[in-house]
Tab-separated table of C-alpha atoms and ligand atoms in Angstrom:
chain	number	residue	atom	x	y	z
A	1	MET	CA	4.831	7.412	-35.603
A	2	THR	CA	7.700	9.529	-34.291
A	3	GLN	CA	7.667	10.677	-30.695
A	4	SER	CA	7.663	14.371	-31.670
A	5	ARG	CA	4.545	13.762	-33.775
A	6	LEU	CA	2.952	12.018	-30.770
A	7	GLY	CA	3.857	15.077	-28.698
A	8	SER	CA	2.139	17.451	-31.086
A	9	ILE	CA	-1.003	15.306	-31.111
A	10	PHE	CA	-1.116	15.348	-27.320
A	11	ARG	CA	-0.702	19.137	-27.471
A	12	ARG	CA	-4.168	19.369	-29.012
A	13	MET	CA	-5.757	17.449	-26.101
A	14	LYS	CA	-8.861	19.114	-24.759
A	15	HIS	CA	-11.313	16.948	-22.871
A	16	VAL	CA	-9.908	14.634	-20.258
A	17	GLY	CA	-12.333	12.167	-18.685
A	18	VAL	CA	-11.825	11.163	-15.067
A	19	ILE	CA	-13.565	8.169	-13.506
A	20	GLY	CA	-14.172	8.751	-9.793
A	21	ALA	CA	-14.071	11.757	-7.446
A	22	GLY	CA	-12.026	10.251	-4.628
A	23	ALA	CA	-8.645	11.728	-3.691
A	24	ALA	CA	-7.065	10.569	-6.968
A	25	GLY	CA	-9.863	11.848	-9.228
A	26	LEU	CA	-10.004	15.212	-7.453
A	27	CYS	CA	-6.257	15.621	-7.767
A	28	ALA	CA	-6.543	14.721	-11.464
A	29	ALA	CA	-9.277	17.326	-12.028
A	30	ARG	CA	-7.281	19.970	-10.145
A	31	HIS	CA	-4.177	19.558	-12.325
A	32	ILE	CA	-6.057	19.139	-15.606
A	33	LEU	CA	-7.797	22.450	-14.910
A	34	ALA	CA	-4.454	24.097	-14.182
A	35	ASN	CA	-3.389	23.351	-17.765
A	36	GLN	CA	-4.634	25.866	-20.267
A	37	GLY	CA	-6.859	24.310	-22.897
A	38	MET	CA	-7.609	21.142	-20.933
A	39	VAL	CA	-10.954	20.500	-19.287
A	40	PRO	CA	-11.807	17.613	-16.950
A	41	ILE	CA	-15.100	15.735	-16.991
A	42	VAL	CA	-15.389	13.749	-13.777
A	43	TRP	CA	-17.992	11.030	-13.341
A	44	GLU	CA	-18.747	9.980	-9.785
A	45	GLN	CA	-21.308	7.314	-8.977
A	46	SER	CA	-22.040	8.620	-5.465
A	47	GLU	CA	-23.524	11.946	-4.413
A	48	LYS	CA	-20.349	13.297	-2.808
A	49	VAL	CA	-16.628	13.623	-3.358
A	50	GLY	CA	-14.230	11.698	-1.093
A	51	GLY	CA	-14.361	8.118	-2.379
A	52	THR	CA	-13.460	5.700	0.353
A	53	TRP	CA	-13.402	8.551	2.943
A	54	ASN	CA	-17.088	9.133	2.266
A	55	PHE	CA	-18.205	6.954	5.186
A	56	THR	CA	-21.512	5.172	5.252
A	57	PRO	CA	-22.773	2.811	7.970
A	58	GLN	CA	-24.456	0.842	5.169
A	59	THR	CA	-22.949	-2.347	3.741
A	60	GLY	CA	-24.029	-4.437	0.751
A	61	THR	CA	-25.611	-2.324	-1.949
A	62	ASP	CA	-26.728	1.315	-2.183
A	63	LYS	CA	-30.111	2.708	-3.198
A	64	HIS	CA	-29.212	2.202	-6.874
A	65	GLY	CA	-28.220	-1.424	-6.315
A	66	LEU	CA	-24.480	-0.711	-6.705
A	67	PRO	CA	-22.023	-2.290	-4.258
A	68	ILE	CA	-21.152	0.066	-1.380
A	69	HIS	CA	-17.795	1.608	-2.279
A	70	SER	CA	-16.418	2.879	1.050
A	71	SER	CA	-14.439	0.609	3.371
A	72	MET	CA	-14.298	3.131	6.219
A	73	TYR	CA	-15.420	2.146	9.686
A	74	GLN	CA	-17.000	4.326	12.326
A	75	ASN	CA	-13.954	4.924	14.532
A	76	LEU	CA	-11.169	4.852	11.947
A	77	LYS	CA	-8.308	7.234	12.521
A	78	THR	CA	-5.635	7.594	9.847
A	79	ASN	CA	-2.504	5.502	10.167
A	80	LEU	CA	-0.411	8.312	8.669
A	81	PRO	CA	-0.063	11.767	10.213
A	82	LYS	CA	-1.803	14.579	8.362
A	83	GLU	CA	1.596	16.241	7.899
A	84	VAL	CA	2.550	13.577	5.327
A	85	MET	CA	-0.919	12.681	4.050
A	86	ALA	CA	-1.644	16.081	2.514
A	87	PHE	CA	-1.360	16.894	-1.177
A	88	PRO	CA	1.930	18.837	-1.596
A	89	ASP	CA	0.099	22.053	-2.567
A	90	PHE	CA	-2.677	21.886	0.026
A	91	PRO	CA	-1.975	21.277	3.725
A	92	PHE	CA	-4.607	20.005	6.126
A	93	PRO	CA	-6.173	22.729	8.266
A	94	GLU	CA	-4.174	23.525	11.414
A	95	GLY	CA	-5.140	21.400	14.377
A	96	ASP	CA	-3.657	19.664	17.382
A	97	GLU	CA	-3.830	16.079	16.256
A	98	SER	CA	-1.697	14.431	13.602
A	99	PHE	CA	-3.728	11.228	13.192
A	100	LEU	CA	-7.197	12.288	12.122
A	101	HIS	CA	-10.666	10.793	12.285
A	102	HIS	CA	-11.872	9.785	8.804
A	103	SER	CA	-14.500	12.558	8.843
A	104	GLN	CA	-11.678	15.147	8.952
A	105	VAL	CA	-10.072	13.646	5.853
A	106	GLN	CA	-13.467	13.732	4.126
A	107	LYS	CA	-13.811	17.402	5.110
A	108	TYR	CA	-10.293	18.100	3.804
A	109	LEU	CA	-11.202	16.600	0.408
A	110	GLU	CA	-14.371	18.706	0.315
A	111	ILE	CA	-12.378	21.862	1.061
A	112	TYR	CA	-9.848	20.868	-1.635
A	113	THR	CA	-12.709	20.525	-4.128
A	114	GLU	CA	-14.076	23.960	-3.237
A	115	HIS	CA	-10.674	25.626	-3.141
A	116	PHE	CA	-9.774	24.509	-6.664
A	117	ASP	CA	-13.332	25.083	-7.894
A	118	LEU	CA	-13.776	21.502	-9.062
A	119	TYR	CA	-17.507	21.041	-8.351
A	120	PRO	CA	-18.655	22.416	-11.746
A	121	TYR	CA	-16.697	19.635	-13.464
A	122	ILE	CA	-18.077	16.700	-11.466
A	123	LYS	CA	-21.161	14.788	-12.545
A	124	PHE	CA	-22.451	13.138	-9.385
A	125	SER	CA	-24.700	10.060	-9.419
A	126	HIS	CA	-23.174	9.141	-12.771
A	127	HIS	CA	-21.899	5.606	-13.112
A	128	VAL	CA	-19.385	4.786	-15.828
A	129	GLU	CA	-20.624	1.632	-17.510
A	130	GLU	CA	-18.454	1.116	-20.551
A	131	VAL	CA	-15.211	2.485	-21.936
A	132	LYS	CA	-14.042	1.871	-25.503
A	133	PRO	CA	-11.052	3.204	-27.416
A	134	ILE	CA	-11.705	5.017	-30.684
A	135	ILE	CA	-8.669	3.960	-32.672
A	136	LYS	CA	-7.480	6.508	-35.204
A	137	ASP	CA	-5.246	6.199	-38.250
A	138	SER	CA	-2.534	7.917	-36.311
A	139	GLY	CA	-1.935	9.031	-32.750
A	140	PRO	CA	-3.311	7.726	-29.480
A	141	PRO	CA	-6.993	6.754	-29.354
A	142	SER	CA	-9.816	8.904	-28.053
A	143	TRP	CA	-12.191	7.292	-25.561
A	144	SER	CA	-15.896	6.639	-25.769
A	145	ILE	CA	-17.375	6.622	-22.266
A	146	LYS	CA	-20.892	5.354	-21.699
A	147	VAL	CA	-22.393	6.635	-18.469
A	148	LYS	CA	-25.646	5.990	-16.608
A	149	ASP	CA	-27.352	8.844	-14.796
A	150	LEU	CA	-28.384	6.919	-11.694
A	151	ASN	CA	-31.259	9.278	-10.875
A	152	SER	CA	-32.957	9.357	-14.280
A	153	GLY	CA	-31.770	5.938	-15.478
A	154	GLU	CA	-30.700	7.520	-18.771
A	155	PHE	CA	-27.542	6.591	-20.626
A	156	SER	CA	-25.267	8.988	-22.478
A	157	THR	CA	-21.961	8.666	-24.277
A	158	THR	CA	-19.124	11.182	-24.173
A	159	VAL	CA	-15.961	11.154	-26.252
A	160	CYS	CA	-12.771	12.329	-24.526
A	161	ASP	CA	-9.269	12.850	-25.827
A	162	ALA	CA	-7.799	11.100	-22.812
A	163	LEU	CA	-9.039	9.210	-19.794
A	164	LEU	CA	-7.714	8.944	-16.241
A	165	VAL	CA	-9.081	5.980	-14.321
A	166	CYS	CA	-9.374	6.828	-10.607
A	167	ASN	CA	-11.906	4.238	-9.441
A	168	GLY	CA	-9.996	3.159	-6.296
A	169	HIS	CA	-8.927	-0.326	-5.331
A	170	TYR	CA	-10.162	-0.841	-1.782
A	171	SER	CA	-13.723	-1.936	-2.509
A	172	ILE	CA	-13.825	-5.431	-3.927
A	173	PRO	CA	-12.799	-7.868	-1.170
A	174	ARG	CA	-10.217	-10.548	-1.739
A	175	VAL	CA	-11.094	-13.619	0.309
A	176	PRO	CA	-8.645	-16.539	0.445
A	177	VAL	CA	-9.833	-20.072	-0.157
A	178	ILE	CA	-9.692	-21.902	3.178
A	179	LYS	CA	-9.859	-25.679	3.247
A	180	ASP	CA	-13.207	-26.927	4.620
A	181	ILE	CA	-14.527	-23.393	5.173
A	182	GLU	CA	-17.977	-24.649	4.155
A	183	ASN	CA	-18.034	-26.628	7.434
A	184	PHE	CA	-17.516	-23.528	9.599
A	185	LYS	CA	-20.755	-22.749	11.450
A	186	GLY	CA	-19.731	-19.259	12.577
A	187	SER	CA	-19.859	-15.988	10.635
A	188	GLN	CA	-17.484	-14.733	7.955
A	189	ILE	CA	-17.024	-11.077	7.173
A	190	HIS	CA	-14.489	-9.042	5.171
A	191	SER	CA	-13.039	-5.808	6.564
A	192	HIS	CA	-14.784	-3.956	3.695
A	193	ASN	CA	-18.047	-4.637	5.554
A	194	TYR	CA	-16.750	-3.988	9.063
A	195	ARG	CA	-18.244	-0.826	10.587
A	196	GLU	CA	-18.040	-0.968	14.384
A	197	PRO	CA	-17.008	-3.340	17.198
A	198	SER	CA	-20.178	-3.717	19.312
A	199	PRO	CA	-21.686	-6.597	17.280
A	200	TYR	CA	-18.622	-8.657	18.272
A	201	THR	CA	-19.293	-8.377	22.018
A	202	GLY	CA	-18.449	-11.613	23.826
A	203	ASN	CA	-17.298	-13.375	20.635
A	204	ARG	CA	-14.096	-15.214	19.828
A	205	VAL	CA	-12.885	-13.554	16.633
A	206	VAL	CA	-10.147	-14.646	14.255
A	207	VAL	CA	-8.753	-11.580	12.486
A	208	LEU	CA	-6.992	-12.954	9.428
A	209	GLY	CA	-4.206	-10.679	8.177
A	210	ALA	CA	-1.901	-8.269	9.989
A	211	SER	CA	-1.596	-5.399	7.542
A	212	ALA	CA	-2.999	-1.941	8.308
A	213	SER	CA	-6.681	-2.951	8.572
A	214	GLY	CA	-6.061	-6.208	10.439
A	215	LEU	CA	-3.984	-4.504	13.116
A	216	ASP	CA	-6.339	-1.577	13.510
A	217	ILE	CA	-9.517	-3.667	13.664
A	218	MET	CA	-7.900	-6.142	16.090
A	219	LEU	CA	-7.340	-3.232	18.503
A	220	GLU	CA	-10.915	-1.995	18.075
A	221	LEU	CA	-12.409	-5.419	18.737
A	222	ALA	CA	-10.347	-6.289	21.801
A	223	PRO	CA	-12.405	-4.302	24.383
A	224	TYR	CA	-15.605	-5.977	23.105
A	225	ALA	CA	-14.631	-9.490	22.064
A	226	LYS	CA	-14.017	-12.384	24.437
A	227	GLU	CA	-10.821	-13.185	22.543
A	228	VAL	CA	-9.137	-11.943	19.370
A	229	LEU	CA	-6.822	-14.280	17.494
A	230	LEU	CA	-4.598	-12.274	15.173
A	231	SER	CA	-3.700	-14.792	12.489
A	232	HIS	CA	-0.796	-14.047	10.167
A	233	ASN	CA	2.293	-15.468	8.510
A	234	LEU	CA	4.692	-12.645	9.254
A	235	PRO	CA	8.184	-13.994	9.928
A	236	VAL	CA	8.098	-12.625	13.495
A	237	ALA	CA	5.319	-11.776	15.944
A	238	ILE	CA	4.134	-8.156	15.989
A	239	PRO	CA	6.555	-6.585	18.491
A	240	SER	CA	4.000	-4.373	20.233
A	241	ASP	CA	2.132	-4.393	23.512
A	242	LEU	CA	-1.311	-5.746	22.727
A	243	PRO	CA	-4.523	-6.014	24.764
A	244	SER	CA	-4.475	-9.003	27.130
A	245	ASN	CA	-7.202	-10.874	25.220
A	246	VAL	CA	-5.301	-10.746	21.904
A	247	ARG	CA	-3.218	-13.741	20.883
A	248	GLN	CA	-1.059	-13.985	17.770
A	249	VAL	CA	-1.375	-17.247	15.836
A	250	ARG	CA	-0.054	-18.485	12.489
A	251	GLY	CA	-2.089	-18.173	9.289
A	252	VAL	CA	-5.307	-20.179	8.984
A	253	VAL	CA	-4.854	-23.372	6.943
A	254	ALA	CA	-8.223	-25.069	7.467
A	255	ALA	CA	-11.606	-24.641	9.075
A	256	SER	CA	-13.655	-26.980	11.229
A	257	GLU	CA	-17.259	-26.670	12.416
A	258	ASN	CA	-16.313	-24.593	15.429
A	259	GLY	CA	-12.998	-23.001	14.644
A	260	PHE	CA	-9.744	-23.004	12.722
A	261	ILE	CA	-6.470	-24.858	12.329
A	262	PHE	CA	-3.338	-22.740	11.993
A	263	GLY	CA	-0.082	-23.165	10.088
A	264	ASP	CA	1.812	-24.615	13.075
A	265	GLY	CA	-0.820	-27.335	13.621
A	266	THR	CA	-2.484	-25.641	16.611
A	267	SER	CA	-6.208	-24.951	16.555
A	268	ALA	CA	-8.744	-22.751	18.321
A	269	GLU	CA	-12.488	-22.375	18.580
A	270	ALA	CA	-13.960	-19.217	17.080
A	271	ASP	CA	-17.359	-17.634	16.422
A	272	ILE	CA	-16.314	-15.273	13.635
A	273	ILE	CA	-13.581	-14.943	11.055
A	274	LEU	CA	-12.869	-11.411	9.911
A	275	TYR	CA	-10.911	-11.353	6.665
A	276	CYS	CA	-8.441	-8.467	6.515
A	277	THR	CA	-6.981	-9.954	3.383
A	278	GLY	CA	-7.022	-7.052	0.969
A	279	TYR	CA	-8.796	-6.128	-2.205
A	280	GLU	CA	-8.891	-6.888	-5.932
A	281	TYR	CA	-8.169	-4.508	-8.781
A	282	THR	CA	-11.238	-4.285	-10.986
A	283	PHE	CA	-12.176	-2.133	-13.951
A	284	PRO	CA	-15.572	-3.593	-14.919
A	285	PHE	CA	-16.222	-0.740	-17.360
A	286	LEU	CA	-13.193	-1.405	-19.578
A	287	THR	CA	-14.117	-3.324	-22.730
A	288	LYS	CA	-11.811	-5.937	-24.221
A	289	GLU	CA	-10.616	-3.450	-26.842
A	290	CYS	CA	-9.002	-1.406	-24.050
A	291	ASN	CA	-6.457	-4.177	-23.894
A	292	VAL	CA	-6.020	-4.080	-20.111
A	293	THR	CA	-5.426	-7.334	-18.282
A	294	ILE	CA	-5.101	-8.249	-14.619
A	295	GLU	CA	-2.936	-11.304	-14.097
A	296	ASP	CA	-1.961	-12.411	-10.628
A	297	ASN	CA	-2.845	-8.959	-9.260
A	298	VAL	CA	-0.734	-7.177	-11.892
A	299	VAL	CA	-2.482	-4.589	-14.088
A	300	LYS	CA	-0.982	-4.587	-17.601
A	301	PRO	CA	0.424	-3.065	-19.774
A	302	LEU	CA	1.290	-0.098	-17.576
A	303	TYR	CA	4.409	2.033	-17.827
A	304	LYS	CA	5.528	3.091	-14.315
A	305	HIS	CA	2.353	1.449	-12.889
A	306	LEU	CA	0.516	4.335	-14.505
A	307	ILE	CA	0.305	4.845	-18.258
A	308	HIS	CA	-1.063	2.319	-20.773
A	309	SER	CA	1.957	1.618	-22.942
A	310	THR	CA	-0.096	0.785	-26.060
A	311	PHE	CA	-2.705	3.525	-25.604
A	312	PRO	CA	-0.889	6.312	-23.732
A	313	SER	CA	-4.011	8.489	-23.631
A	314	LEU	CA	-5.270	6.110	-20.919
A	315	ALA	CA	-3.772	6.178	-17.415
A	316	PHE	CA	-4.549	4.748	-13.992
A	317	ILE	CA	-3.934	6.892	-10.926
A	318	GLY	CA	-3.201	5.200	-7.609
A	319	ILE	CA	-2.479	1.611	-8.631
A	320	PRO	CA	0.540	1.177	-6.309
A	321	PHE	CA	-0.145	0.328	-2.666
A	322	GLN	CA	1.856	0.669	0.566
A	323	ILE	CA	2.610	4.223	-0.458
A	324	CYS	CA	2.023	7.751	0.800
A	325	PRO	CA	-1.209	8.050	-1.209
A	326	PHE	CA	-2.185	11.698	-1.770
A	327	PRO	CA	1.339	13.015	-2.495
A	328	LEU	CA	1.960	10.134	-4.888
A	329	PHE	CA	-1.346	10.748	-6.698
A	330	ASP	CA	-0.215	14.332	-7.150
A	331	PHE	CA	3.062	13.257	-8.781
A	332	GLN	CA	1.380	10.671	-10.985
A	333	VAL	CA	-1.254	13.139	-12.149
A	334	ARG	CA	1.299	15.834	-12.929
A	335	LEU	CA	3.315	13.357	-14.979
A	336	CYS	CA	0.163	12.476	-16.925
A	337	THR	CA	-0.883	16.076	-17.541
A	338	LYS	CA	2.601	16.900	-18.810
A	339	VAL	CA	2.307	14.035	-21.275
A	340	LEU	CA	-1.207	15.035	-22.306
A	341	CYS	CA	-0.320	18.649	-22.986
A	342	GLY	CA	2.689	17.598	-25.045
A	343	GLU	CA	5.273	18.983	-22.621
A	344	LEU	CA	6.728	15.559	-22.018
A	345	ILE	CA	7.435	12.935	-24.648
A	346	LEU	CA	7.054	9.347	-23.521
A	347	PRO	CA	9.555	6.663	-24.561
A	348	SER	CA	8.441	4.280	-27.342
A	349	LYS	CA	6.100	1.396	-26.448
A	350	LYS	CA	9.024	-0.994	-26.725
A	351	GLU	CA	11.064	1.046	-24.268
A	352	MET	CA	8.144	1.429	-21.859
A	353	ASP	CA	7.458	-2.329	-21.851
A	354	SER	CA	11.121	-3.088	-21.428
A	355	ASP	CA	11.221	-0.703	-18.440
A	356	SER	CA	8.378	-2.708	-16.824
A	357	GLU	CA	10.129	-6.000	-17.612
A	358	LYS	CA	13.296	-4.728	-15.934
A	359	GLU	CA	11.269	-3.813	-12.881
A	360	TYR	CA	9.744	-7.332	-12.736
A	361	GLU	CA	13.250	-8.773	-12.931
A	362	TYR	CA	14.642	-6.457	-10.268
A	363	ARG	CA	11.775	-7.234	-7.907
A	364	SER	CA	12.117	-10.939	-8.413
A	365	SER	CA	15.902	-10.676	-7.811
A	366	ILE	CA	15.193	-9.240	-4.345
A	367	GLY	CA	12.653	-11.964	-3.621
A	368	LEU	CA	9.376	-10.118	-4.188
A	369	PRO	CA	6.607	-12.293	-5.636
A	370	ARG	CA	5.005	-11.214	-8.909
A	371	ARG	CA	1.597	-10.664	-7.311
A	372	HIS	CA	3.193	-7.890	-5.221
A	373	PHE	CA	4.303	-6.024	-8.342
A	374	HIS	CA	2.318	-2.904	-7.396
A	375	LYS	CA	3.276	-3.102	-3.702
A	376	MET	CA	5.820	-0.386	-2.988
A	377	GLY	CA	6.673	-0.676	0.726
A	378	ARG	CA	10.391	-0.022	1.054
A	379	LEU	CA	10.622	0.761	-2.699
A	380	HIS	CA	8.161	3.607	-2.264
A	381	TRP	CA	10.536	6.574	-2.323
A	382	GLN	CA	12.496	5.050	-5.189
A	383	TYR	CA	9.268	4.865	-7.196
A	384	SER	CA	8.006	8.282	-6.173
A	385	ASP	CA	11.392	9.864	-7.003
A	386	SER	CA	11.389	8.191	-10.421
A	387	ILE	CA	7.957	9.661	-11.198
A	388	ALA	CA	9.088	13.092	-10.008
A	389	GLN	CA	12.246	12.874	-12.090
A	390	GLU	CA	10.399	11.815	-15.235
A	391	ALA	CA	7.905	14.654	-14.757
A	392	GLY	CA	10.642	17.184	-13.975
A	393	LEU	CA	9.262	17.820	-10.471
A	394	GLU	CA	11.010	18.365	-7.163
A	395	PRO	CA	11.008	15.064	-5.245
A	396	MET	CA	9.040	14.737	-2.018
A	397	THR	CA	10.636	16.867	0.716
A	398	SER	CA	13.033	15.272	3.207
A	399	ALA	CA	10.697	16.305	6.023
A	400	VAL	CA	7.803	14.286	4.549
A	401	LYS	CA	10.008	11.324	3.693
A	402	THR	CA	11.656	11.067	7.100
A	403	LEU	CA	8.404	11.572	8.999
A	404	PHE	CA	6.694	8.896	6.881
A	405	ASP	CA	9.611	6.505	7.457
A	406	THR	CA	9.683	7.216	11.195
A	407	VAL	CA	5.964	6.499	11.576
A	408	HIS	CA	6.361	3.368	9.487
A	409	ARG	CA	9.214	2.190	11.733
A	410	VAL	CA	7.607	2.918	15.109
A	411	ARG	CA	4.051	1.846	14.247
A	412	ARG	CA	4.414	-1.918	14.690
A	413	GLY	CA	6.248	-1.536	17.987
A	414	SER	CA	3.675	0.784	19.536
A	415	LEU	CA	0.332	-0.051	17.988
A	416	MET	CA	-1.674	1.011	21.006
A	417	THR	CA	-0.100	4.451	21.368
A	418	TYR	CA	1.412	5.744	18.102
A	419	LYS	CA	-1.731	7.599	17.015
A	420	LYS	CA	-1.446	9.849	20.058
A	421	ARG	CA	1.808	11.323	18.791
A	422	ARG	CA	1.844	14.763	17.195
A	423	PHE	CA	4.195	16.177	14.619
A	424	ARG	CA	4.955	19.414	12.896
A	425	ILE	CA	6.771	20.095	9.651
A	426	VAL	CA	9.359	22.737	10.530
A	427	ASN	CA	10.665	23.340	7.016
A	428	PRO	CA	11.154	21.225	3.867
A	429	GLU	CA	14.128	19.534	5.519
A	430	PHE	CA	12.897	18.798	9.032
A	431	TYR	CA	9.908	17.786	11.098
A	432	GLU	CA	9.625	17.788	14.877
A	433	GLU	CA	7.550	15.906	17.391
A	434	VAL	CA	5.226	18.135	19.413
A	435	ILE	CA	5.329	17.094	23.040
B	1	LIG	P1	-11.347	5.971	-3.791
B	1	LIG	O1	-11.248	6.819	-2.605
B	1	LIG	O2	-11.801	4.570	-3.614
B	1	LIG	O3	-12.254	6.716	-4.863
B	1	LIG	C1	-12.707	6.116	-6.049
B	1	LIG	C2	-13.982	6.818	-6.479
B	1	LIG	O4	-14.380	6.286	-7.746
B	1	LIG	C3	-15.158	6.599	-5.539
B	1	LIG	O5	-15.722	7.824	-5.173
B	1	LIG	C4	-16.121	5.723	-6.340
B	1	LIG	O6	-17.473	5.983	-6.012
B	1	LIG	C5	-15.788	6.133	-7.763
B	1	LIG	N1	-16.126	5.121	-8.764
B	1	LIG	C6	-15.688	3.833	-8.804
B	1	LIG	N2	-16.174	3.210	-9.890
B	1	LIG	C7	-16.923	4.126	-10.561
B	1	LIG	C8	-17.692	4.085	-11.752
B	1	LIG	N3	-17.785	2.962	-12.495
B	1	LIG	N4	-18.337	5.197	-12.138
B	1	LIG	C9	-18.262	6.351	-11.409
B	1	LIG	N5	-17.556	6.431	-10.262
B	1	LIG	C10	-16.899	5.343	-9.849
B	1	LIG	N6	-4.617	6.529	2.994
B	1	LIG	C11	-3.922	7.432	3.717
B	1	LIG	O7	-3.240	8.305	3.147
B	1	LIG	N7	-3.967	7.430	5.096
B	1	LIG	C12	-4.727	6.541	5.776
B	1	LIG	O8	-4.746	6.551	7.000
B	1	LIG	C13	-5.511	5.593	5.032
B	1	LIG	N8	-6.335	4.725	5.642
B	1	LIG	C14	-7.158	3.921	4.902
B	1	LIG	C15	-8.071	3.099	5.555
B	1	LIG	C16	-8.933	2.285	4.830
B	1	LIG	C17	-9.919	1.419	5.541
B	1	LIG	C18	-8.865	2.290	3.412
B	1	LIG	C19	-9.794	1.443	2.599
B	1	LIG	C20	-7.948	3.070	2.759
B	1	LIG	C21	-7.090	3.907	3.499
B	1	LIG	N9	-6.160	4.736	2.869
B	1	LIG	C22	-5.413	5.618	3.607
B	1	LIG	C23	-5.950	4.649	1.415
B	1	LIG	C24	-6.984	5.431	0.617
B	1	LIG	O9	-7.614	4.493	-0.129
B	1	LIG	C25	-6.333	6.471	-0.221
B	1	LIG	O10	-5.812	7.423	0.671
B	1	LIG	C26	-7.211	7.226	-1.203
B	1	LIG	O11	-8.257	7.848	-0.526
B	1	LIG	C27	-7.706	6.415	-2.383
B	1	LIG	O12	-8.282	7.330	-3.276
B	1	LIG	P2	-8.797	6.907	-4.739
B	1	LIG	O13	-9.332	8.138	-5.336
B	1	LIG	O14	-7.722	6.167	-5.436
B	1	LIG	O15	-9.925	5.822	-4.507
């Protein structure tokens, strides 16, 4: 089929399904609604918007027997200032602090939902169970979505012209295999189930992993624990002042009954290991016919980490990590809505797949392992600019980019103090620090 024909088919799009009412799903609903003739149908398994910001002290399963989704902990403050976290068209409410408690982000998402009048389009307590493509003779497939009403237990099926998957990817813990871990007599917990530091009082805790959660939780535990061993394989030690009972050690290579052996051959006794080792991508509702695979942490076949190259009426918002999340969701969603309303014609499948292949090759040429394909880090602005360019949008402002980069740069050197800093966006070009 020619691309112009594909464009005219997309122009007739009406119902766009959205799985999840976290930041990504809300942003999707907001931009779908802004397009004349398109209506979102959002299914959300919980009773509230907010996704991972919807804190619960509970761990394990919820009252419906579903795994608890949120990974928030009681005292979490954002590791990005609100001035860069906000959606580009919706600033956080004015306030003194830049680094907010999670409850303020939850409130922000609730206000966003009200402001854009999204509540009528969200079906709460509705769990998406099964998604199947309805292949047509021509054009992209429609989608059959089977949903369970968690309160009544009833199932229903809806057919949508397109589907945006916004189910989040910070819920299903990834736990590394550690040699002899079965011998360890202490406790093991993943950061997904961490809620507050007091249960760790007097314990010797190994925090495995020194990404955002590992560093933050290490600082929370220090005033309570007897000792915190921050175990990681970063090329250099974290260059920050740390509490006096925190010691940096190499990555864990094996367990014993009472402790762990580290990569440099040293060992230490420990009562608890707290895995801050990340999460898995999972889409348990996608049937085989959806043709989506996850190999070595890479979701395929996605064009620009976003659009299914075989079935372009299916897209995944928020797959990349180490990004500036809400603004990137906004760009990704606006690219998708432009495609769905026929304003933007995608390249052919062959071209889209070749684009992904080139990206694999580029990443491997600069030494990035394949399993980090969706990790943006220093490639973040390059990626975000490419999405903006493809969608015909203004790129992220210099003020947001430089503030994000500054925080990123200073964070590791001042872990104990950086969240006290306050910033202000002066204009699209500049930000300033508020002293
Ligand atoms: P989620 O927020 O996870 O939302 C997904 C939604 O989908 C949930 O509501 C879930 O219930 C629903 N859902 C899933 N499966 C189904 C189904 N089958 N049927 C129906 N509904 C379903 N970002 C920042 O910008 N700043 C920070 O400081 C920051 N700190 C973070 C700290 C932690 C501990 C974590 C885990 C993440 C943090 N993030 C931070 C990243 C954060 O994940 C993103 O900002 C963003 O909120 C992710 O939104 P999402 O919509 O993609 O996913």
